[in-house]
Coordinates of C-alpha atoms and ligand atoms in Angstrom, one line a residue:
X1390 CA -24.7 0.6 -33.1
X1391 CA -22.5 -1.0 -36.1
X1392 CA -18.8 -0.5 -35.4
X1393 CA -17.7 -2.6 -38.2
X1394 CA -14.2 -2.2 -39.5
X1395 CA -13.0 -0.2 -36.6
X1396 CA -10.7 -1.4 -33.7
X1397 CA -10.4 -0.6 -29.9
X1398 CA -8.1 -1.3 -26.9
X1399 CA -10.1 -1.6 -23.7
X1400 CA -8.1 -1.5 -20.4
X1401 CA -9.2 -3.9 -17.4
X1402 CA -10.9 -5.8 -20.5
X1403 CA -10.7 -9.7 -18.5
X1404 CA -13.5 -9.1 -16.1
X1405 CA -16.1 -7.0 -14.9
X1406 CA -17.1 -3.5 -16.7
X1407 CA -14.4 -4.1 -19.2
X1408 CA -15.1 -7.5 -20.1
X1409 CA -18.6 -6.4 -20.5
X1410 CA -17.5 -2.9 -22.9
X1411 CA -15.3 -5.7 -24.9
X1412 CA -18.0 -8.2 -25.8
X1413 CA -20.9 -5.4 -26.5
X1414 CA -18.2 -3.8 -29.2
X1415 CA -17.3 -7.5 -30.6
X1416 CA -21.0 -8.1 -31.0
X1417 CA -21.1 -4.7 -32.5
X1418 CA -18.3 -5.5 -35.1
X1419 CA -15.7 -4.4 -33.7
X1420 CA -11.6 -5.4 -33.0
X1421 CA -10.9 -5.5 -29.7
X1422 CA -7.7 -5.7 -27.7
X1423 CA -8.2 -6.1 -24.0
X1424 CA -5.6 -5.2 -21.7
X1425 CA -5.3 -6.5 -17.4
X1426 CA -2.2 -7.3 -15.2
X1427 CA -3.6 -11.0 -14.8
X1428 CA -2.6 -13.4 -17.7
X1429 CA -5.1 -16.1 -16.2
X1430 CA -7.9 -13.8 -16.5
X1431 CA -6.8 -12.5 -19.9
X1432 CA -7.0 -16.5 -21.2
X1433 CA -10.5 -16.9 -18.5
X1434 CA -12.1 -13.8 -20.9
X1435 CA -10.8 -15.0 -23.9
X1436 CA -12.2 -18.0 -23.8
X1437 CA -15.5 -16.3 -22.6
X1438 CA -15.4 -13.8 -25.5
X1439 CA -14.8 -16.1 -28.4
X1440 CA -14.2 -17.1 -30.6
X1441 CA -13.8 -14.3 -33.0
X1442 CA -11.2 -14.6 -35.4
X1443 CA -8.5 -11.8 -36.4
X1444 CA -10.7 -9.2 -33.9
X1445 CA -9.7 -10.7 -30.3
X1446 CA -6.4 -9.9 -28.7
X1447 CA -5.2 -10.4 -25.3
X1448 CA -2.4 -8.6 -23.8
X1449 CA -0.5 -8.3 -20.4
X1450 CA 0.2 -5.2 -18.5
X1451 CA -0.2 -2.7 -16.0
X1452 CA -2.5 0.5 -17.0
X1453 CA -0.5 2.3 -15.0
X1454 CA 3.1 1.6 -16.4
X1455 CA 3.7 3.9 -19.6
X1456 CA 5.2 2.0 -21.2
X1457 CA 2.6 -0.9 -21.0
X1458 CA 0.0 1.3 -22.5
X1459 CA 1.7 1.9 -25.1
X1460 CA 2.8 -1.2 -26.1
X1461 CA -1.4 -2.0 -26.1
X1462 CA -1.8 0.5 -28.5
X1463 CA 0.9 -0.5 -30.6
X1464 CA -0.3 -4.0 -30.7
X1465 CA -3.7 -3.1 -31.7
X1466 CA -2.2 -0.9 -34.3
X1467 CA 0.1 -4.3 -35.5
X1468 CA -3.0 -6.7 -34.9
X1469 CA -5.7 -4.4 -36.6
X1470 CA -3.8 -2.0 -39.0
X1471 CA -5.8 0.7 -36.4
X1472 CA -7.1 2.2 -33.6
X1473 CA -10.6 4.1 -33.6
X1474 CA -11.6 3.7 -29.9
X1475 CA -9.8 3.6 -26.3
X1476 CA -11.9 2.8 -23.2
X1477 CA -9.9 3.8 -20.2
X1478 CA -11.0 1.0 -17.6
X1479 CA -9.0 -0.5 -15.8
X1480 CA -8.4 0.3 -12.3
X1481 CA -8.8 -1.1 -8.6
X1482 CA -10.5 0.9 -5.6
X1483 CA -8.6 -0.6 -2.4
X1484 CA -9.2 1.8 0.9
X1485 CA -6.0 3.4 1.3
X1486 CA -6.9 5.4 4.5
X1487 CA -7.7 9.2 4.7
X1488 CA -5.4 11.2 2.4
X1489 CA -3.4 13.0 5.5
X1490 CA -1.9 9.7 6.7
X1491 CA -2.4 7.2 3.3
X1492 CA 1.1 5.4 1.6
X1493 CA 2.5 8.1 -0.3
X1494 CA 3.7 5.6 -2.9
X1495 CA -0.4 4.2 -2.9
X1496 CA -1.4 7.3 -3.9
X1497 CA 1.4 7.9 -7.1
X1498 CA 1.0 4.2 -8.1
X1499 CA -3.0 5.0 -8.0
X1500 CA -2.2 8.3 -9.7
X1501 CA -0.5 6.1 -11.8
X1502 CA -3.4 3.8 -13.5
X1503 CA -5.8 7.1 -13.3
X1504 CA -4.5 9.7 -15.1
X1505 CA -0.6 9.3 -16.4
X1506 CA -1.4 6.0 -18.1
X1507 CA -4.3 6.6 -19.7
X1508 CA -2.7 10.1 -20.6
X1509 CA 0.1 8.1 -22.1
X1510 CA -2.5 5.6 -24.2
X1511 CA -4.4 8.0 -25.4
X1512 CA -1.1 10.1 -26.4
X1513 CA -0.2 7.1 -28.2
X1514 CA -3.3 6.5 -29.7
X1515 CA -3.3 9.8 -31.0
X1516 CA -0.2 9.5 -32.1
X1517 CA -0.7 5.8 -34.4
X1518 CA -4.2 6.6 -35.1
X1519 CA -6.3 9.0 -34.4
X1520 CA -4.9 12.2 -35.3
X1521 CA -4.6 11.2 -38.7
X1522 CA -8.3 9.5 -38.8
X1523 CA -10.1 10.5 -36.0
X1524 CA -11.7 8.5 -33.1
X1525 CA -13.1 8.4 -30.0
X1526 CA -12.4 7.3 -26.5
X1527 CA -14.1 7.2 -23.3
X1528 CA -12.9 7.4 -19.8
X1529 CA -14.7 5.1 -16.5
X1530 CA -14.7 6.9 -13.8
X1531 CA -17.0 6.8 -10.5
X1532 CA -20.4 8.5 -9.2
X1533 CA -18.0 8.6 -6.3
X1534 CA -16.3 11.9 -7.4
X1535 CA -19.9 13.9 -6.7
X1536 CA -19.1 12.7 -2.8
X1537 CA -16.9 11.9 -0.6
X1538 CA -16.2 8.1 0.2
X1539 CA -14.7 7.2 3.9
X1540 CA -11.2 6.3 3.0
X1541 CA -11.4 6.9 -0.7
X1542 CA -9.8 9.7 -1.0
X1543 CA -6.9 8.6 -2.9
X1544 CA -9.4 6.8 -5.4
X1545 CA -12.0 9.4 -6.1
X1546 CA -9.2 12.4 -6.4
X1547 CA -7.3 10.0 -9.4
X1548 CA -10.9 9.6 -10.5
X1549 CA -11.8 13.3 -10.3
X1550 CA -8.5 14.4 -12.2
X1551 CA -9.2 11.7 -14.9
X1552 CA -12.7 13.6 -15.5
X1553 CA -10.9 17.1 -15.6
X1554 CA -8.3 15.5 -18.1
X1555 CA -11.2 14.0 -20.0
X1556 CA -12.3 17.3 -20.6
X1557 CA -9.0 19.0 -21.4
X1558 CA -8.9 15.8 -23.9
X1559 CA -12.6 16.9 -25.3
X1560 CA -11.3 20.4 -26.1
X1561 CA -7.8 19.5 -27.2
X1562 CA -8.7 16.5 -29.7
X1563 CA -12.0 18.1 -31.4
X1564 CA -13.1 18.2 -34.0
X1565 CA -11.4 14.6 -35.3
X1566 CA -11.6 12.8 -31.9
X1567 CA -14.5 13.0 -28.6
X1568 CA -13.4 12.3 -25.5
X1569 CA -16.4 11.0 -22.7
X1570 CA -16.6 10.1 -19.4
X1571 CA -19.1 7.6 -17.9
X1572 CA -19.6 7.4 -14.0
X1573 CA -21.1 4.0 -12.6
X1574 CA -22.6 4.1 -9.5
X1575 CA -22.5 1.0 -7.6
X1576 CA -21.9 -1.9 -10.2
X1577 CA -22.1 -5.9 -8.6
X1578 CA -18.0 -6.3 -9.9
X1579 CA -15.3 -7.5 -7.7
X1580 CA -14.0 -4.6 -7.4
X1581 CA -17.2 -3.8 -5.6
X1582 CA -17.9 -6.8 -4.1
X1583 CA -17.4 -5.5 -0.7
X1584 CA -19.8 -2.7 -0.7
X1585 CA -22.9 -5.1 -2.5
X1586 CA -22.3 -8.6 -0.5
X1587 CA -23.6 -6.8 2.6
X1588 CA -26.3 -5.9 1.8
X1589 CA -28.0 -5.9 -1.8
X1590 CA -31.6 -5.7 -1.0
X1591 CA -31.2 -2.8 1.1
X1592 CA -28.9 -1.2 -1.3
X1593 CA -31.2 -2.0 -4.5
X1594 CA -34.0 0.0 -2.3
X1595 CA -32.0 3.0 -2.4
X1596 CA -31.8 3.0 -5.8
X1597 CA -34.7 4.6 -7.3
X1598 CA -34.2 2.0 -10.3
X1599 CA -34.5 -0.8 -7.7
X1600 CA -31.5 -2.6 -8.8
X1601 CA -27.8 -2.5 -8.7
X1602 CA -26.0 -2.4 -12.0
X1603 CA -25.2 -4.6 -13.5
X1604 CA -21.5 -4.9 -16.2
X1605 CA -23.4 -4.5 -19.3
X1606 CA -25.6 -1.1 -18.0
X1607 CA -22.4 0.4 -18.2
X1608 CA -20.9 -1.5 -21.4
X1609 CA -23.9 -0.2 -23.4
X1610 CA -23.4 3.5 -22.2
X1611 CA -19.4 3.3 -23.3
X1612 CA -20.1 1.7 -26.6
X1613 CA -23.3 4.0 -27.2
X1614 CA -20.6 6.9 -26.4
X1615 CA -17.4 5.4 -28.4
X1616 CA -20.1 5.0 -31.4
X1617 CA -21.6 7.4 -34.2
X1618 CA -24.7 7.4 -32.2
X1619 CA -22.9 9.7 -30.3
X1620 CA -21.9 12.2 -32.8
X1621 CA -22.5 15.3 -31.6
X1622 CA -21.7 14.4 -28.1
X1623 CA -17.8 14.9 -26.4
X1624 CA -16.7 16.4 -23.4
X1625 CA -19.7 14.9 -20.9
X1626 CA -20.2 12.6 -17.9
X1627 CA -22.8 10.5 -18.3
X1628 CA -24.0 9.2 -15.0
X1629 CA -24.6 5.4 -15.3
X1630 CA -26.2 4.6 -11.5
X1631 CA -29.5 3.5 -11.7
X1632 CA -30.7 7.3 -10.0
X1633 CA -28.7 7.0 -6.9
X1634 CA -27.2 10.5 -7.1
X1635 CA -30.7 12.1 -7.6
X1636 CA -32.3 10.9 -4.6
X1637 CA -28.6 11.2 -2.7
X1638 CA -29.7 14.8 -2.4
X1639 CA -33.2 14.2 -1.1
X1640 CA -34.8 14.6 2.3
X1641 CA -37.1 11.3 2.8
X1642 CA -37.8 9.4 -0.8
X1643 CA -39.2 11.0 -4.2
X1644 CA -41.1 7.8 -5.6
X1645 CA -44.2 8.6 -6.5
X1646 CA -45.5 5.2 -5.0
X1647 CA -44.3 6.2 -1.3
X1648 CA -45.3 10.3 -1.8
X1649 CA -48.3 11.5 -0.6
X1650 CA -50.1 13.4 -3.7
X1651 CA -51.3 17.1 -3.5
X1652 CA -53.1 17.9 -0.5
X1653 CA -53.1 14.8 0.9
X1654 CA -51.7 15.3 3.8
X1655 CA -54.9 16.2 5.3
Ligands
LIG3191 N1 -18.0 -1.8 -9.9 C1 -18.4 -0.6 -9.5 O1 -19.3 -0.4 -8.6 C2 -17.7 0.7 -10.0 C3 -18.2 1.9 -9.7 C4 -17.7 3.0 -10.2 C5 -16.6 3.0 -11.0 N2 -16.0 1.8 -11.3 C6 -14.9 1.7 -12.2 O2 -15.1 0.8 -13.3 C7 -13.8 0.3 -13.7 C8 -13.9 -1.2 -13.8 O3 -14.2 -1.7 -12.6 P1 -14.9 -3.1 -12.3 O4 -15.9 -2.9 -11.3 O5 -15.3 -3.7 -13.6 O6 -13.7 -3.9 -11.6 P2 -13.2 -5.4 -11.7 O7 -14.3 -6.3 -12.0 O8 -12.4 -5.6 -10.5 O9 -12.3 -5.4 -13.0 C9 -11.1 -4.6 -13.1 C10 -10.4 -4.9 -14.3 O10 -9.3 -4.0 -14.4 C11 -8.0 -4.8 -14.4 N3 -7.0 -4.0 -13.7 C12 -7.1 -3.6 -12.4 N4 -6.0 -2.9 -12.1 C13 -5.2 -2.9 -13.2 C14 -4.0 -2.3 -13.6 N5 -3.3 -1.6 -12.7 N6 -3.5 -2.5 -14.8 C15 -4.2 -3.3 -15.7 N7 -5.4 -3.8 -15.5 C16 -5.9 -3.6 -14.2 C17 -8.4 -6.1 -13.8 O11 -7.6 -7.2 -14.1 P3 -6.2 -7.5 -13.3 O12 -6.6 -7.5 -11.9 O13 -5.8 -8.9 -13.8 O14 -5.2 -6.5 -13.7 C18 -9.8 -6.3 -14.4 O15 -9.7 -6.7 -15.7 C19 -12.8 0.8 -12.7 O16 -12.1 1.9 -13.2 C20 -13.6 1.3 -11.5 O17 -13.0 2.3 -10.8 C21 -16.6 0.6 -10.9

């Protein structure tokens, strides 16, 4: 996957999923402009992710503030002269109670990093960029929206309308730009980090992969989307979870080591 020449802004770039989407598209030649609230972790991943000269940039903000995102994309264009990729990452999954009683306010401010920022980034990208030269961006969202998670509700719906606006984005932006969605499953971040410390082993033996995931299992997914590998491919979901949603819908376990073969029951 050869990106050279081309240029991206990844939000929620200093850690995490993002950090891990920024260094697979530096090591595939690409600019990169990472994007968190936390200036300590922008200069933590910076230092992690270099050195690359002229393609690394660091910037401030919240991925839920408008104008923010804009200014990203307007530094990328500055920095980089353009902007061929957006990867809309960043985002936090605090419990915020069920949705009848949760903070109003929680829910617009997580409204707000789900779906109107990265509506307003990719506006701008498309905008600076892309509608003149094409591009391709590609939206995180969660294996959660197939459920329901206890307290999540705030969370998952954001995440749910981001897919739908992928979509609308897919349809609206062809033929000169795709639009894709990947959905981790359970990924050892912080954001996570409550759900895995618990109780990993257990958790990885749910997983018909046997493992959690890992950063970089969904890095390689984005970039393999935001790439010309993926030509032909705009408007999907590509489920990232090591098989948990498969067997999610399964009485009892579908490994072949643990099933019984044909007739042997008996
Ligand atoms: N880990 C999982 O199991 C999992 C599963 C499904 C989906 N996801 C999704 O994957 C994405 C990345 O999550 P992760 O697990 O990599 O989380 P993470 O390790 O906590 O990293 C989150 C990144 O986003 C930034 N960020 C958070 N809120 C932000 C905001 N309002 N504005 C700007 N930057 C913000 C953080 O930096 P600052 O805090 O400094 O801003 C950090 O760089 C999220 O959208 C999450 O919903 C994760």
């Amino acid at each position: 996957m050869r990106m050279e020449g081309t240029a991206a802004v990844v939000t929620g770039g200093s850690r995490g999923i993002g950090l891990a989407v920024a260094r697979e598209l530096l090591a595939a030649g690409a600019s990169v402009l990472i994007g968190a609230r936390g200036k300590d972790g922008l200069e933590q991943a910076l230092g992690t992710l270099g050195p690359a000269p002229g393609r690394l940039v660091a910037a401030a903000g919240n991925a839920g503030d408008e104008g923010d995102v804009r200014r990203w994309a307007g530094l990328a264009l500055e920095t980089f002269g353009r902007l061929d990729h957006v990867v809309v990452n960043a985002g936090g999954n605090a419990p915020l109670g069920p949705a009848v009683t949760g903070d109003p306010q929680a829910w617009r401010d997580t409204f707000a990093v789900n779906v109107h920022g990265p509506l307003a980034l990719v506006r701008a990208a498309w905008e600076g960029w892309m509608r003149e030269h094409g591009g391709s961006v590609v939206t995180v969202i969660t294996e959660g929206v197939h459920g329901v998670g206890p307290g999540l509700a705030a969370y998952e719906t954001s995440k749910a309308a981001l897919l739908q606006l992928t979509r609308h984005l897919a349809a609206e932006l062809a033929p000169r730009v795709r639009v894709n969605a990947v959905s981790p499953g359970l990924v050892r971040t912080e954001l996570a980090r409550f759900w895995w410390e618990q109780d990993e082993a257990a958790l990885a033996a749910a997983t018909p992969l046997a493992r959690l995931g890992e950063p970089e299992d969904v890095a390689r997914a984005v970039v393999w989307l935001l790439s010309g590998q993926a030509a032909w491919v705009t408007g999907t979901d590509l489920l990232v979870d090591g098989g948990r949603r498969v067997r999610a819908g399964m009485v009892g376990h579908g490994s072949a080591d643990e099933a019984e073969g044909p007739g042997g029951r008996d």
